[in-house]
Structure formats: C-alpha cells, structure tokens
Coordinates of C-alpha atoms in Angstrom, one line a residue:
Chain A
M1 CA -29.6 24.1 -6.8
T2 CA -32.1 25.6 -8.3
R3 CA -30.1 28.8 -9.0
T4 CA -26.7 28.6 -10.0
T5 CA -24.9 31.8 -10.0
C6 CA -20.8 32.0 -9.4
K7 CA -21.2 32.7 -5.7
H8 CA -23.4 29.3 -5.6
V9 CA -20.6 27.7 -7.9
E10 CA -17.7 28.6 -6.0
A11 CA -19.1 27.6 -2.8
A12 CA -19.1 24.2 -4.0
V13 CA -16.6 23.9 -6.2
A14 CA -14.3 21.3 -4.4
A15 CA -17.6 19.4 -3.2
H16 CA -18.3 19.4 -7.4
V17 CA -14.8 18.0 -8.2
N18 CA -14.6 15.5 -5.2
S19 CA -17.9 14.1 -6.4
E20 CA -19.6 14.9 -3.0
L21 CA -22.9 16.4 -4.9
S22 CA -25.8 15.4 -5.6
E23 CA -27.1 14.5 -9.0
D24 CA -29.1 17.5 -9.2
E25 CA -26.2 20.3 -7.9
R26 CA -23.8 18.5 -10.0
A27 CA -25.7 19.0 -13.0
A28 CA -26.2 22.5 -12.4
I29 CA -22.9 23.1 -12.1
A30 CA -21.8 21.4 -14.7
V31 CA -23.7 23.6 -16.4
H32 CA -22.7 27.1 -15.3
L33 CA -19.0 25.5 -15.7
D34 CA -19.8 25.5 -19.6
V35 CA -20.6 28.7 -19.9
C36 CA -18.5 30.6 -17.0
E37 CA -14.5 30.6 -17.6
S38 CA -14.0 31.9 -14.6
C39 CA -15.6 29.3 -12.5
R40 CA -14.0 26.8 -14.9
E41 CA -11.1 27.9 -14.4
L42 CA -11.1 27.1 -10.6
A43 CA -12.5 23.9 -11.0
E44 CA -9.5 23.0 -12.9
V45 CA -7.8 24.6 -9.7
W46 CA -9.5 22.6 -7.6
Q47 CA -9.1 19.2 -9.7
A48 CA -5.1 20.3 -9.2
L49 CA -4.8 21.1 -5.7
P50 CA -4.1 17.3 -4.4
E51 CA -1.8 16.8 -7.0
V52 CA 0.1 19.4 -6.6
T53 CA 0.4 19.0 -3.0
R54 CA 1.2 15.5 -3.1
E55 CA 3.7 15.9 -6.1
A56 CA 5.2 19.1 -5.8
T57 CA 9.4 19.5 -4.6
L58 CA 9.2 19.7 -0.9
E59 CA 12.3 22.1 0.4
P60 CA 15.5 19.8 1.1
L61 CA 15.8 19.2 4.7
T62 CA 19.4 19.4 5.6
D63 CA 21.6 16.6 5.9
E64 CA 22.2 16.4 9.7
L65 CA 18.5 16.9 10.2
E66 CA 17.2 13.8 7.7
Q67 CA 19.7 11.3 8.6
R68 CA 18.3 11.8 12.4
L69 CA 14.6 11.8 11.4
L70 CA 15.8 8.5 9.2
R71 CA 17.3 7.2 12.3
M72 CA 14.4 7.0 14.7
E73 CA 14.7 3.9 16.9
G74 CA 12.1 3.6 19.5
G75 CA 11.1 6.7 19.7
A76 CA 14.4 8.8 19.7
P77 CA 16.8 10.0 17.3
V78 CA 19.5 7.5 17.0
D79 CA 23.8 8.9 16.5
G80 CA 25.9 7.3 14.9
P81 CA 26.1 5.6 11.1
S82 CA 22.9 3.2 10.0
T83 CA 23.7 -0.3 9.4
R84 CA 21.2 -1.7 8.3
S85 CA 20.7 -3.8 4.9
R86 CA 17.6 -4.8 5.0
P87 CA 15.6 -2.0 6.4
S88 CA 12.4 -3.1 4.6
A89 CA 11.6 -5.5 6.6
A90 CA 11.4 -4.1 9.6
L91 CA 8.0 -1.8 7.8
L92 CA 6.4 -5.6 7.9
F93 CA 7.2 -7.2 10.8
A94 CA 6.1 -4.4 13.0
L95 CA 3.0 -4.6 11.5
A96 CA 2.5 -7.7 11.5
A97 CA 3.4 -7.7 15.1
A98 CA 0.9 -4.9 15.6
V99 CA -1.5 -7.2 13.8
V100 CA -0.7 -10.0 16.4
L101 CA -1.0 -7.8 19.4
A102 CA -4.3 -6.8 18.0
L103 CA -5.6 -9.8 17.9
G104 CA -4.6 -10.9 21.3
I105 CA -3.2 -14.2 20.3
T106 CA -2.0 -16.4 23.5
I107 CA 0.5 -18.7 21.7
W108 CA 3.2 -21.2 22.2
L109 CA 6.6 -21.0 21.2
T110 CA 8.3 -24.3 21.2
L111 CA 11.9 -24.9 19.1
G112 CA 12.4 -28.4 17.2
S113 CA 15.7 -30.0 16.3
D114 CA 18.5 -28.9 14.5
P115 CA 21.7 -31.1 14.3
S116 CA 23.9 -28.4 13.1
N117 CA 23.5 -26.8 16.7
D118 CA 25.4 -28.5 18.8
E119 CA 25.7 -25.3 21.7
V120 CA 22.3 -25.1 22.6
G121 CA 21.5 -27.2 25.8
D122 CA 18.8 -28.7 25.2
P123 CA 19.3 -30.4 21.2
A124 CA 16.0 -30.1 20.3
L125 CA 16.4 -26.3 20.6
V126 CA 18.0 -24.2 17.8
A127 CA 16.6 -20.4 18.9
S128 CA 19.6 -18.1 18.9
T129 CA 18.5 -15.1 20.1
E130 CA 22.0 -13.8 20.3
A131 CA 22.0 -11.9 17.2
R132 CA 25.1 -11.5 15.0
A133 CA 26.7 -8.1 14.4
G134 CA 26.9 -7.9 10.9
D135 CA 24.5 -9.6 10.1
P136 CA 21.0 -7.6 8.4
L137 CA 18.5 -7.6 11.1
V138 CA 20.9 -6.8 14.1
D139 CA 22.6 -3.1 14.2
D140 CA 26.6 -2.8 15.0
Q141 CA 25.8 -3.7 18.9
G142 CA 24.5 -6.7 18.4
Q143 CA 20.7 -5.7 19.0
N144 CA 17.7 -6.6 16.8
Q145 CA 17.3 -3.6 14.8
L146 CA 13.5 -4.2 14.3
Q147 CA 13.1 -3.3 18.1
P148 CA 16.3 -3.3 20.4
D149 CA 14.1 -2.7 23.3
A150 CA 11.8 -5.9 22.9
P151 CA 13.4 -8.9 25.1
D152 CA 10.3 -10.8 23.2
R153 CA 12.1 -10.6 19.8
R154 CA 14.1 -13.4 18.8
V155 CA 16.4 -13.8 15.6
L156 CA 16.2 -17.9 14.4
D157 CA 19.2 -18.8 12.6
I158 CA 17.9 -21.7 10.8
G159 CA 20.6 -22.7 8.3
P160 CA 23.3 -20.8 6.5
G161 CA 21.9 -17.5 4.5
I162 CA 18.3 -18.4 6.2
R163 CA 17.4 -16.4 9.6
I164 CA 13.8 -15.9 11.0
V165 CA 12.4 -13.1 13.3
V166 CA 9.4 -14.0 15.7
D167 CA 8.4 -12.5 19.1
D168 CA 7.1 -14.8 21.8
T169 CA 3.7 -15.0 20.6
A170 CA 4.9 -16.6 17.7
G171 CA 4.5 -20.8 17.8
I172 CA 7.3 -21.6 15.3
G173 CA 8.8 -25.6 14.7
L174 CA 12.1 -26.0 13.7
D175 CA 12.3 -29.7 11.7
G176 CA 15.8 -28.9 10.3
P177 CA 16.6 -30.5 6.6
G178 CA 15.1 -33.9 6.9
E179 CA 15.3 -36.0 3.4
N180 CA 16.2 -33.5 1.6
P181 CA 20.0 -31.5 2.3
L182 CA 18.5 -28.6 0.3
A183 CA 15.4 -27.7 2.1
E184 CA 15.0 -26.2 5.4
R185 CA 11.8 -27.0 6.9
V186 CA 10.4 -24.7 9.6
A187 CA 6.7 -24.8 10.6
L188 CA 4.7 -21.6 12.5
E189 CA 1.9 -22.9 13.6
R190 CA 0.7 -19.7 14.9
G191 CA 1.5 -15.6 15.0
C192 CA 3.9 -13.7 12.7
A193 CA 7.6 -14.6 11.0
L194 CA 9.8 -12.3 9.0
V195 CA 11.5 -14.4 7.2
E196 CA 15.3 -13.8 4.9
V197 CA 16.4 -16.4 2.6
E198 CA 19.7 -15.3 0.9
A199 CA 20.4 -17.6 -2.5
G200 CA 24.1 -19.3 -1.6
D201 CA 26.2 -21.2 -3.2
D202 CA 24.7 -24.5 -2.0
G203 CA 21.0 -23.2 -3.4
V204 CA 19.7 -24.4 0.1
E205 CA 15.0 -23.6 0.0
L206 CA 13.4 -23.0 2.6
F207 CA 9.8 -25.1 3.6
L208 CA 7.7 -23.2 5.6
E209 CA 4.5 -25.2 6.9
T210 CA 1.4 -23.4 7.9
P211 CA -1.7 -24.9 9.0
S212 CA -3.0 -24.0 5.2
G213 CA -0.4 -25.0 3.1
V214 CA 3.6 -24.7 2.4
V215 CA 5.4 -21.0 1.7
V216 CA 8.9 -21.9 -0.3
A217 CA 11.3 -19.2 -0.8
R218 CA 14.8 -19.9 -2.3
E219 CA 15.4 -16.2 -2.2
A220 CA 13.2 -13.7 -0.4
V221 CA 12.3 -11.4 2.0
F222 CA 8.6 -11.9 3.1
S223 CA 6.3 -12.1 6.1
V224 CA 3.9 -14.8 7.2
E225 CA 0.7 -14.7 9.9
V226 CA -1.2 -17.3 10.2
A227 CA -4.0 -15.9 12.0
A228 CA -6.4 -17.8 14.9
S229 CA -8.5 -18.7 12.2
E230 CA -5.8 -20.5 10.8
T231 CA -5.5 -19.1 7.8
A232 CA -1.8 -17.9 6.6
W233 CA -0.9 -14.6 4.9
I234 CA 2.2 -13.7 2.9
E235 CA 3.3 -10.5 2.3
V236 CA 6.7 -10.4 -0.4
V237 CA 9.2 -7.7 -0.2
E238 CA 11.8 -9.0 -1.9
G239 CA 11.7 -11.8 -4.2
L240 CA 9.8 -14.5 -4.8
V241 CA 7.3 -16.8 -2.8
Y242 CA 5.7 -19.8 -3.8
A243 CA 3.0 -21.5 -2.2
L244 CA 2.2 -25.1 -2.3
D245 CA -0.6 -27.8 -0.7
S246 CA -0.4 -28.7 3.1
D247 CA 1.1 -32.1 1.6
G248 CA 3.7 -30.3 -0.3
E249 CA 2.6 -31.5 -4.0
E250 CA 0.9 -29.1 -5.6
I251 CA 2.3 -25.5 -6.8
H252 CA -0.8 -23.0 -6.4
A253 CA 0.9 -19.5 -7.2
R254 CA 3.7 -17.3 -6.3
L255 CA 3.8 -14.1 -5.4
S256 CA 6.6 -11.3 -6.2
A257 CA 7.9 -8.5 -4.1
G258 CA 4.5 -6.3 -2.9
E259 CA 2.1 -9.0 -2.9
H260 CA 0.0 -10.1 -0.5
A261 CA -2.2 -13.0 -0.2
S262 CA -3.3 -15.5 1.9
L263 CA -3.2 -19.4 1.3
D264 CA -6.6 -20.1 1.1
D265 CA -7.0 -17.7 -1.5
L266 CA -4.3 -19.0 -3.7
R267 CA -5.7 -22.1 -3.3
S268 CA -9.6 -21.1 -4.8
G269 CA -8.3 -19.5 -7.7
T270 CA -5.4 -21.5 -9.0
T271 CA -5.5 -24.9 -11.0
P272 CA -3.1 -27.1 -9.1
V273 CA 0.1 -28.3 -11.2
T274 CA 1.8 -31.7 -11.2
T275 CA 5.6 -31.8 -11.4
G276 CA 8.6 -33.8 -11.1
E277 CA 8.8 -35.7 -14.4
D278 CA 12.5 -35.4 -15.1
G279 CA 13.4 -37.3 -12.0
A280 CA 15.0 -34.3 -10.3
D281 CA 13.9 -33.4 -6.3
P282 CA 10.1 -32.7 -6.9
N283 CA 10.3 -29.7 -4.7
V284 CA 12.8 -27.7 -7.1
A285 CA 11.3 -28.6 -10.2
K286 CA 8.4 -27.2 -8.5
L287 CA 9.8 -23.8 -7.8
E288 CA 10.9 -23.4 -11.8
L289 CA 7.0 -23.5 -12.7
Q290 CA 5.3 -20.0 -13.4
P291 CA 1.8 -20.6 -13.2
G292 CA -0.7 -18.5 -14.5
P293 CA -1.8 -15.3 -12.9
V294 CA -4.0 -15.3 -9.8
E295 CA -6.1 -12.7 -8.9
L296 CA -5.0 -11.7 -5.1
E297 CA -6.9 -10.1 -2.6
P298 CA -6.5 -6.4 -2.5
T299 CA -5.1 -4.6 0.3
L300 CA -7.5 -2.9 2.9
D301 CA -5.4 0.1 1.5
E302 CA -6.0 -0.4 -2.4
L303 CA -9.7 -1.2 -1.3
L304 CA -10.4 2.2 -0.1
K305 CA -8.8 3.9 -3.0
Q306 CA -10.8 1.6 -5.3
A307 CA -13.5 2.9 -3.7
R308 CA -12.4 6.3 -3.7
A309 CA -11.8 7.1 -7.3
H310 CA -15.3 5.2 -8.2
R311 CA -17.0 7.6 -6.5
K312 CA -14.6 10.4 -7.4
A313 CA -15.8 9.6 -11.3
R314 CA -19.7 8.8 -9.7
D315 CA -19.3 4.8 -10.1
F316 CA -21.4 4.0 -7.2
A317 CA -21.8 0.7 -8.0
R318 CA -18.3 0.0 -8.5
A319 CA -17.4 2.1 -5.1
T320 CA -20.1 0.6 -3.6
A321 CA -18.5 -2.7 -4.5
S322 CA -15.2 -2.3 -3.0
Y323 CA -17.0 -0.5 -0.4
E324 CA -18.7 -3.9 0.6
R325 CA -15.6 -6.0 -0.3
L326 CA -13.6 -4.2 2.1
I327 CA -16.3 -4.3 5.0
T328 CA -16.3 -8.7 4.0
S329 CA -12.5 -8.7 4.0
Y330 CA -11.6 -6.7 6.7
P331 CA -14.4 -7.0 9.8
G332 CA -13.8 -5.5 12.4
S333 CA -11.2 -3.0 11.0
A334 CA -11.7 0.9 11.4
A335 CA -11.7 1.0 7.7
A336 CA -14.6 -1.2 7.8
R337 CA -16.7 0.3 10.0
T338 CA -16.3 3.5 8.5
S339 CA -16.7 2.1 5.4
L340 CA -20.0 1.4 6.6
V341 CA -21.3 5.1 7.1
A342 CA -19.4 6.3 3.8
L343 CA -21.6 3.8 2.1
G344 CA -24.9 4.2 3.9
Q345 CA -24.2 8.1 3.2
M346 CA -23.5 7.3 -0.6
E347 CA -26.3 5.6 -1.2
L348 CA -29.1 7.3 0.8
G349 CA -27.4 10.5 -0.3
S350 CA -26.9 9.8 -4.5
M351 CA -28.4 6.7 -4.9
G352 CA -31.5 6.4 -4.0
R353 CA -31.2 3.2 -2.4
A354 CA -32.4 3.8 1.4
G355 CA -33.1 0.3 2.8
S356 CA -29.3 -0.9 1.8
A357 CA -28.5 2.4 3.8
L358 CA -30.4 1.6 6.7
S359 CA -28.9 -1.9 6.8
H360 CA -25.5 0.1 6.5
F361 CA -26.1 2.2 9.4
E362 CA -27.5 -0.2 11.9
A363 CA -24.7 -2.5 11.1
Y364 CA -22.4 0.4 12.6
L365 CA -24.1 0.7 15.7
D366 CA -24.2 -2.9 16.2
A367 CA -20.5 -2.9 15.7
A368 CA -19.8 0.2 17.7
P369 CA -23.1 1.2 18.9
G370 CA -20.9 4.5 20.4
G371 CA -18.3 4.8 17.6
A372 CA -17.1 8.3 16.8
L373 CA -19.5 8.4 13.8
A374 CA -22.5 6.8 15.8
E375 CA -24.3 9.6 15.8
E376 CA -23.4 10.5 12.0
A377 CA -25.1 6.5 12.2
R378 CA -28.3 7.3 13.7
A379 CA -29.3 10.2 12.2
G380 CA -28.8 8.4 8.8
K381 CA -30.7 5.4 10.0
V382 CA -33.4 7.6 10.6
R383 CA -33.3 9.7 7.1
A384 CA -33.1 6.5 5.7
L385 CA -36.6 5.3 7.6
A386 CA -38.2 8.7 6.5
R387 CA -37.6 7.8 3.0
L388 CA -38.6 4.2 3.4
S389 CA -41.6 5.5 4.7
R390 CA -41.4 3.6 8.2
T391 CA -43.1 5.7 10.2
R392 CA -43.4 3.4 13.4
G393 CA -39.6 2.5 13.1
L394 CA -38.7 6.2 12.7
I395 CA -40.5 7.5 15.8
R396 CA -38.0 4.6 17.8
A397 CA -35.2 5.5 15.9
V398 CA -35.5 9.2 16.4
S399 CA -36.1 8.1 20.4
D400 CA -32.2 6.7 20.3
Y401 CA -31.0 9.4 18.4
L402 CA -32.1 11.7 21.2
R403 CA -31.4 9.0 23.9
A404 CA -27.2 8.6 22.7
H405 CA -27.0 12.2 21.8
P406 CA -28.2 15.2 23.4
G407 CA -27.6 18.4 22.2
G408 CA -26.6 16.4 18.7
R409 CA -26.1 18.4 15.7
A410 CA -29.1 17.0 14.3
T411 CA -31.3 17.5 17.0
S412 CA -34.0 20.0 15.6
E413 CA -33.9 17.7 12.3
M414 CA -34.6 14.9 14.4
L415 CA -37.1 16.4 16.4
R416 CA -39.3 17.6 13.3
R417 CA -39.0 14.7 11.0
R418 CA -40.1 12.8 14.6
A419 CA -43.3 15.2 14.6
D420 CA -44.2 14.5 11.1
A421 CA -44.1 11.0 11.9
H422 CA -46.6 11.6 14.9
R423 CA -48.9 13.9 12.4
R424 CA -48.8 10.6 9.7
L425 CA -50.1 8.6 12.6
G426 CA -52.7 11.0 13.3
S427 CA -51.3 11.5 16.6
C428 CA -51.4 15.3 16.8
A429 CA -50.6 16.0 20.1
E430 CA -47.1 14.6 20.2
A431 CA -46.3 16.0 16.8
I432 CA -47.7 19.6 18.1
R433 CA -45.3 19.3 20.8
D434 CA -42.2 18.4 18.7
Y435 CA -42.8 21.1 16.4
R436 CA -43.4 23.7 18.8
R437 CA -40.1 22.6 20.4
V438 CA -38.1 23.0 17.1
V439 CA -40.0 26.6 16.9
D440 CA -39.0 27.5 20.5
R441 CA -35.6 26.6 20.6
W442 CA -34.3 26.9 16.6
P443 CA -36.2 30.3 15.7
G444 CA -35.5 31.3 12.1
S445 CA -33.7 27.7 10.9
T446 CA -34.7 26.0 8.0
E447 CA -36.2 23.3 10.4
A448 CA -37.9 25.8 12.4
E449 CA -40.2 26.3 9.1
L450 CA -40.7 23.6 8.4
A451 CA -42.1 23.0 11.8
A452 CA -44.5 25.9 11.3
K453 CA -45.7 24.4 8.6
G454 CA -46.1 21.1 10.1
L455 CA -48.0 22.9 12.9
D456 CA -50.2 24.6 10.7
A457 CA -51.3 21.0 9.0
C458 CA -51.9 19.8 12.3
S459 CA -54.1 22.9 13.7
T460 CA -55.9 22.6 9.9
A461 CA -56.2 18.6 10.4
P462 CA -59.4 17.2 11.1
Chain B
M1 CA 13.0 1.2 10.8
E2 CA 15.1 3.7 8.4
Q3 CA 12.5 2.2 5.4
L4 CA 9.8 2.8 7.5
A5 CA 10.8 5.8 8.5
R6 CA 11.4 6.7 4.7
W7 CA 8.2 5.9 4.2
C8 CA 6.5 8.3 6.5
L9 CA 8.8 11.2 6.3
P10 CA 7.5 12.9 3.3
R11 CA 4.0 12.5 4.2
V12 CA 4.5 13.9 7.6
R13 CA 6.2 16.8 6.2
R14 CA 3.7 17.7 3.6
T15 CA 1.2 17.2 6.6
I16 CA 3.0 20.0 8.5
V17 CA 4.2 22.3 5.9
L18 CA 0.8 22.5 4.6
S19 CA -0.8 22.7 7.8
C20 CA 1.5 24.9 9.3
G21 CA 4.1 26.8 6.2
Y22 CA 7.5 26.9 6.4
G23 CA 9.1 28.4 9.6
P24 CA 11.6 28.0 12.0
D25 CA 10.1 25.6 14.4
T26 CA 8.8 22.7 10.9
E27 CA 11.7 21.0 11.7
D28 CA 11.3 20.5 15.1
L29 CA 7.6 19.7 14.7
T30 CA 8.5 17.3 12.3
Q31 CA 10.6 15.8 14.5
L32 CA 8.5 15.8 17.6
V33 CA 6.0 13.5 14.9
M34 CA 9.1 11.2 13.5
T35 CA 9.0 10.8 17.3
R36 CA 5.9 9.9 17.8
V37 CA 5.1 7.6 15.3
F38 CA 8.2 5.4 16.3
A39 CA 7.2 5.8 20.0
K40 CA 4.2 4.6 19.7
L41 CA 4.8 2.2 17.0
D42 CA 3.8 -0.6 19.2
T43 CA 0.4 0.5 19.7
F44 CA -0.5 0.7 16.3
R45 CA -3.6 -1.9 16.4
G46 CA -3.8 -2.5 12.4
E47 CA -7.5 -1.8 12.7
A48 CA -6.4 1.4 10.3
R49 CA -4.3 1.6 7.6
F50 CA -0.9 2.4 8.9
F51 CA -0.5 6.2 6.8
T52 CA -4.0 6.7 8.5
W53 CA -2.4 6.4 11.8
V54 CA 0.7 8.2 10.9
D55 CA -1.9 10.9 9.7
Q56 CA -3.4 11.0 12.5
V57 CA -0.8 11.3 15.0
A58 CA 0.8 13.9 12.4
I59 CA -2.3 15.9 12.7
N60 CA -2.8 15.3 16.5
A61 CA 0.3 17.0 16.6
V62 CA -0.3 19.7 14.4
R63 CA -3.3 20.8 15.7
N64 CA -1.9 20.8 19.6
H65 CA 0.9 23.1 18.1
V66 CA -1.4 25.1 16.0
T67 CA -4.4 25.7 18.1
K68 CA -3.1 25.6 21.8
K69 CA 0.0 27.7 20.8
H70 CA -1.8 29.9 18.5
R71 CA 1.7 29.5 15.8
V72 CA 1.0 29.8 12.5
F73 CA 4.9 29.6 10.8
L74 CA 3.8 31.5 7.5
M75 CA 1.4 34.0 6.6
P76 CA 1.5 34.9 3.3
T77 CA 1.5 38.7 2.5
S78 CA 0.6 40.7 -0.3
D79 CA 4.2 40.6 -1.8
D80 CA 4.1 37.2 -1.4
A81 CA 1.6 36.6 -4.3
R82 CA 4.1 38.9 -6.4
T83 CA 6.9 36.5 -5.8
L84 CA 5.1 33.9 -8.0
E85 CA 6.4 34.3 -11.6
P86 CA 4.6 32.6 -14.4
V87 CA 7.1 29.0 -14.7
D88 CA 7.8 26.9 -17.1
W89 CA 8.2 23.2 -15.6
E90 CA 10.3 21.5 -18.0
T91 CA 13.1 23.8 -17.2
P92 CA 15.9 22.8 -14.8
E93 CA 14.4 25.0 -12.6
R94 CA 11.4 22.6 -12.3
A95 CA 12.4 21.6 -8.7
L96 CA 12.8 25.1 -7.7
E97 CA 9.7 26.6 -9.0
Q98 CA 7.7 23.7 -7.4
R99 CA 9.1 24.3 -3.7
R100 CA 8.2 28.0 -4.2
L101 CA 4.8 26.5 -5.3
L102 CA 4.3 24.6 -2.3
G103 CA 5.3 26.9 -0.1
H104 CA 3.2 29.8 -1.5
L105 CA 0.3 27.9 -1.2
A106 CA 1.4 26.5 2.7
G107 CA 1.0 30.6 3.0
H108 CA -2.7 30.0 1.7
F109 CA -3.8 27.2 3.7
A110 CA -1.7 29.1 7.0
A111 CA -3.9 31.8 6.8
I112 CA -6.9 29.8 7.2
R113 CA -8.1 29.2 11.2
P114 CA -6.7 26.5 12.1
K115 CA -10.1 24.3 12.6
R116 CA -11.2 24.7 9.4
R117 CA -7.1 24.2 7.9
L118 CA -6.5 21.2 9.4
P119 CA -10.3 19.1 8.0
L120 CA -9.1 20.9 4.5
V121 CA -5.1 19.3 4.5
L122 CA -6.6 16.3 5.1
S123 CA -9.1 16.4 2.2
V124 CA -6.7 18.0 -0.1
L125 CA -3.5 16.1 0.6
H126 CA -4.4 13.2 1.5
G127 CA -8.0 12.5 -0.2
Y128 CA -10.1 11.7 3.3
S129 CA -13.7 11.6 2.8
V130 CA -15.8 13.2 5.2
P131 CA -16.6 10.4 7.6
E132 CA -12.8 9.6 7.6
I133 CA -11.8 13.5 8.2
A134 CA -14.5 12.6 11.3
A135 CA -12.2 9.6 12.6
I136 CA -9.0 10.7 12.5
M137 CA -10.0 14.1 14.1
G138 CA -12.2 12.9 16.6
I139 CA -14.9 15.2 15.6
S140 CA -18.8 14.8 14.7
F141 CA -19.5 14.0 11.2
D142 CA -21.4 17.2 10.9
A143 CA -18.3 19.2 12.1
A144 CA -16.0 17.8 10.3
K145 CA -17.9 18.9 7.2
K146 CA -18.8 21.9 8.3
R147 CA -15.4 22.5 8.8
L148 CA -14.1 21.0 5.6
Q149 CA -16.4 23.4 3.8
R150 CA -15.8 26.5 5.4
G151 CA -12.1 25.6 5.1
R152 CA -12.6 25.4 1.2
Q153 CA -15.0 28.3 0.9
D154 CA -11.7 30.2 2.5
L155 CA -9.5 29.1 0.2
T156 CA -11.6 29.1 -2.9
A157 CA -11.6 32.9 -2.2
R158 CA -8.1 33.4 -1.1
L159 CA -6.9 31.7 -4.6
K160 CA -10.0 33.9 -6.5
R161 CA -7.5 37.1 -5.6
D162 CA -4.3 35.2 -6.3
P163 CA -4.3 34.7 -10.2
R164 CA -0.3 33.8 -10.4
C165 CA -1.3 31.2 -7.8
R166 CA -4.4 30.2 -10.0
D167 CA -2.2 29.9 -13.2
A168 CA 1.0 28.3 -11.5
I169 CA -1.3 25.1 -10.2
R170 CA -2.7 24.3 -13.0
E171 CA 0.3 24.8 -15.2
F172 CA 1.4 22.2 -12.7
V173 CA -0.8 19.5 -14.1
R174 CA 0.1 20.2 -17.5

C-alpha cells in the first residue's frame, strides 16, 4: 500500500485486525491509525465484533422449543421428559464411534467370563445388551439412549456400578475380578468403549487393559479408543483416570475431566513411580499417588486455536509450530490438509519462506490432488517456484495448473508467469504466445498490463 | 444426546441469527439444522473438528434458505439505528441491551448479500480463516477471499453510518 488514505484503511481494516495483511500493508495502516481517529475507531469496532457476536446474549427460546431442541434423538425431536443423567458421555461416544467408523476397523467382539452372571447361556459371556430402565445410559423405554436405533450398540454390565458401552466393532474381553475382589478387569483390544464407573461402598475399581497399557478408574466417565496402530487414546469426561504400564506395575500419569491423551505419550512423558511399600493392595495404593504434571498432546481443536491466535498476533514462528504439530499429530485429517495450504500461504505471503511453502503446497497436492483447495495449492506452488526462480519447474507447474483447473481463477496470472519464465529461458516465441493470450483474454487487467510489458521486453530482446 | 444438543444449540443459533436475523422462521430453521446435525451424526467422519462439521451443516442449511428462497428475516431500517441508545453494560438491563445489540447487528448482516454474508459470519463469529471458509462452503479459495472481502466492506460501510452501533460494540468489550 503505497498511499494510505481513509478509503484504503476502510477497505482493509478487517483484514488488518485479523492479521491477514503483509508487513508493509500492516505498517502503513498502523501509521494511519495513529493519526486518524475515525479509522482507529473503526478498527476498534472490528476488533470487538467477534466478542460481541460470540458473547452477547441471544433472545431466549420459548421453553417448549428449547426442550424440544434439546431432546433431539436420531434426527427427530422427542416428546416426553428426559431421564438421562449422564448426557455428556453420549457426545464422546458418538465422536469416538465416528472415528472408529472412519478408520474402517474390522474388529471382533469377544466376551470373556463373568462368574457373577449365570443367566447367559454361555457362562463365558457376560454381555448384557438388554438395557435396564433407570440406568444412566438408557432411557425410560429401556433403550440405549446413545443410539436407540443402532442394533450394534451394547451396554455391558461389568459389575456393581461399572458399565461399558461398545459397538460391534470393538474387541473387548471381560476377565472378571481375578485375584483381587475389588478390581474388575476388562481387556479392550480394538475399537472404542465408553466407560462409566460409579464409586460404590465396596470401592470396586475397573482395570481396563489395552495393547499399550492399563487404564484404572474408581469413579469416572471416560472413553477409550484403541487405534489400528494399537495406540490407546483416553478422554475423560468426569472424574479421574490413571494410566499404568501394560504389566500394571507402574503409574505414569493421571487424567482429569476434559483431558485427553494417548497412553504412549503419557509413558514417554512421565517418570515411573513404584508404590505399595506399605503392604496394602499395590493397585489400590498406586491410585493414591499423584505424579507430577504431564504435558498432554493438545487436541486438534486446541492446535487450530493456537495457530490462529499466533497468526493473529503475527507470531508466525509459533503459528507455524502449531500448524506443523497439527499436521503431524492428526495426519490425514481435513484440518491437517487445510493447514498445509494455510501454512504455505502464510510462509509465502508473510514469512518469505518460499521453499517451505512449496513443500507444504506439494504435500497438500500429494494428499488431495482433487481436494477443495487443490487450485489454491497449485497456484501457490507456482508462486513459490517463481519466488525461488525455479523456471523450468514453474513452467511444468503452470501446465499442471492449467490442465487440472481449466478456467481457473488464476489462469491469467499463471499464463503470465509461464510467459515470464519462457522469456527468462530465451524462448521468446512461447513467451509471446502466452503474453498475447493474457492481453487478448483479460484486457485492462493487471495481468494484461504485466503481459504487455513482457511483450515489449520480448520485442526489444536480441 | 441432550448435552450434545446443549453444546450445539447456542452455536447453531448464533450462526442462524447472524446469517438470517431474528424472524418468524428463525426457530424453524434452528430446528431444521439441529435435526440435520442429529440425523447426520453417523456421517461425521472425525476428519474435521466436530464443531466445524456442525458449522458446515448449519451454513449449508442457511445457504439453502437464504439464497434459494431469497429469505431475509430482518432488514434493518433507518429507525433501527435510533433504537440503540447509549448503554451501560453494568446495569441490570445488561442482558436486554446485549440482545438488542446482537439483533441490531444481525440486521446489518442481513442487509448484506448472502454470498458475501455467509463467509463474513464464518469469519467474524467463528474466526475461520479463508482456506477454512473455502473448505466449509465448498468454494475456491479465491471466491471465499473475494466474498469475505466484499462482505467486510459492506459491513464497514454500514457500521460507518451507524455511530450508535459502533459505540455500543466498543462499549461491550470495555
């Protein structure tokens, strides 16, 4: 921005407060805001708008409508009073089940023995798919409230106050109390499980064994997902959950409500603690320990927020770190792919790191050559190559863009850049052909002006 | 499910109110979006943030509603600007004033063409970047960028003509 007037600032003030402008533009606007009160006021308004729209009180809904909207089930409003006492658990289960479905895991369901259940035909099986009215996980019709129409959902009554909800993709085995009458043991080989453990007078604990470690809970609601890589992820809704080694001997860390981590991460980040010297039950004694804080892997949501906040504060180094962590921690996710393009554009536009930007655009194109942002990635790749003066690569990249996006929005720029590249290589005939296409098809545009200058340069070239 | 609905409902309502304003169809549209969210819950693949997915469902429903049927619930009039009196956010009427401000602001949004309005809502309300808006709306990066830029210019022009709204917004965050 060479000349900063109020009109210029008004056009760019929103982008300015969102840190979307280049360093030069930002500096020019900052100078103007220092001296222009009305523009400064407008910038303050744009700065405050997100908070107003997110925080200002909404008009209240009628009680009837609110109740109806809050009792949506399976896509339709449900009449009648709700009886759910642990609704937050449902969210995690729904999300976890969705993740499992996305992973496409083919899993078995194995049910181990539970001596306390004599009513099941096979004494080794304890699965109770018949929900009971009054249970937190069922409604007053005795249906599993998580997915009333889903026949694949099972509510397993493991013992007093312990319920596990799984779908038929989960591989779960019930080991029973074993030697310790106060410990119920369950093995989750694969898939997702939503677990509720209620503290009772008898103090029974749940030991949930996964391929990568053991999870212990006395009073908690949490979900466990064992991925195809056998990494176990835990997310706690209520209460506390403890993580042990796969042999159950050492505590690594505990997770509180709202925390989320994989057992592998907890293992690598915590010093093992040995306990049980007082002769008490070693497993119970370990639960009383409170190991030091553990750095947990931020969630995808947290990483996105961090990246945005850093970018907004023009702390590009940290924004880059957040984006890169998101890309490596959640590979294959749509957010990770979007982050590749966002990161590439930030590096190209604000950080002057064309090489790194190029690699991110190429990574997106490798992952999703036909994705929603493929055109932006291909155009970004061409711009990065231009910045790096990689002329031949640029010509190939432009051809790739034109082939993949006929009629694309950056076609004129791509043609002009290819013509520039040909001119630099001394191929004036090809350059003139592309320049003329730009001049003829987009007369009066900036690209046409640049192309006209290129034509002049070709005509004067030796 | 009820907790899930409790988490989604305010977010969905804000998206709808800012996209369409308050009006007779607001509640119907809210119910439509909530119904879609729950009906499509099984299709959530876990590749995006859950709320991004909810926002996508909401914005698609709003887009169908406002662009195909050309519906805008609330159009601000010149009288609307005068209804915003200087407010003291610390008074007991704070909630009422906030509702009035949000409704008034929704009126400004509603006056912007839907193609520009929806990217603007996603940016201002939910803080999405241009690539994210492009992905949510299923449009190209350039289209998202252009529409957002024009929507911002439209809103800036409207706010410039509404000093009381500007004061109320600035006062809100003090």
